[in-house]
CSV table of C-alpha atoms in Angstrom, one decimal:
chain,number,residue,atom,x,y,z
A,12,UNK,CA,-12.5,30.0,-10.0
A,13,UNK,CA,-14.1,33.1,-8.6
A,14,UNK,CA,-14.4,36.4,-10.2
A,15,UNK,CA,-11.8,37.8,-7.8
A,16,UNK,CA,-9.2,35.2,-9.1
A,17,UNK,CA,-9.8,36.0,-12.8
A,18,UNK,CA,-7.6,39.1,-12.9
A,19,UNK,CA,-4.8,37.1,-11.2
A,20,UNK,CA,-5.2,34.4,-13.8
A,21,UNK,CA,-5.0,36.8,-16.7
A,22,UNK,CA,-1.9,38.5,-15.2
A,23,UNK,CA,-0.2,35.1,-14.7
A,24,UNK,CA,-1.1,34.0,-18.2
A,25,UNK,CA,0.5,37.2,-19.6
A,26,UNK,CA,3.6,36.8,-17.6
A,27,UNK,CA,4.0,33.2,-18.7
A,28,UNK,CA,3.5,34.2,-22.3
A,29,UNK,CA,6.2,36.8,-22.0
A,30,UNK,CA,8.6,34.3,-20.4
A,31,UNK,CA,7.9,31.7,-23.1
A,32,UNK,CA,8.4,34.2,-25.9
A,33,UNK,CA,11.7,35.5,-24.4
A,34,UNK,CA,13.0,32.0,-23.8
A,35,UNK,CA,12.1,30.9,-27.3
A,36,UNK,CA,13.8,34.1,-28.7
A,37,UNK,CA,16.9,33.1,-26.7
A,38,UNK,CA,17.1,29.9,-28.7
A,39,UNK,CA,15.3,27.3,-26.5
A,40,UNK,CA,13.2,25.1,-28.9
A,41,UNK,CA,9.5,25.3,-28.4
A,42,UNK,CA,9.2,21.6,-28.1
A,43,UNK,CA,11.7,21.6,-25.2
A,44,UNK,CA,9.6,24.3,-23.5
A,45,UNK,CA,6.5,22.2,-23.9
A,46,UNK,CA,8.2,19.2,-22.3
A,47,UNK,CA,9.5,21.2,-19.4
A,48,UNK,CA,6.1,22.7,-18.8
A,49,UNK,CA,4.4,19.3,-18.9
A,50,UNK,CA,6.9,17.9,-16.4
A,51,UNK,CA,6.4,20.8,-14.0
A,52,UNK,CA,2.6,20.6,-14.4
A,53,UNK,CA,2.7,16.9,-13.5
A,54,UNK,CA,4.8,17.6,-10.4
A,55,UNK,CA,2.5,20.4,-9.2
A,56,UNK,CA,-0.6,18.3,-9.9
A,57,UNK,CA,0.9,15.4,-7.9
A,58,UNK,CA,2.0,17.6,-4.9
A,59,UNK,CA,-0.9,20.1,-5.0
A,60,UNK,CA,1.4,23.1,-4.8
A,61,UNK,CA,4.5,24.6,-6.2
A,62,UNK,CA,7.4,23.5,-4.0
A,63,UNK,CA,9.2,26.6,-2.7
A,64,UNK,CA,12.5,24.6,-3.0
A,65,UNK,CA,12.3,25.4,-6.7
A,66,UNK,CA,13.2,29.0,-5.9
A,67,UNK,CA,16.9,29.8,-6.1
């Protein structure tokens, strides 16, 4: 990771944290969030990118 990418990483991390907190506050169990994140991480790792078909 380059220095230029670091601010983008920090921003992405903050956005993910906000999403996770909001989702947990809406009643989704934290363990369910972890399972979902792991599944998506595995798919992204296998494919090497985030499939744009996930967008709705």
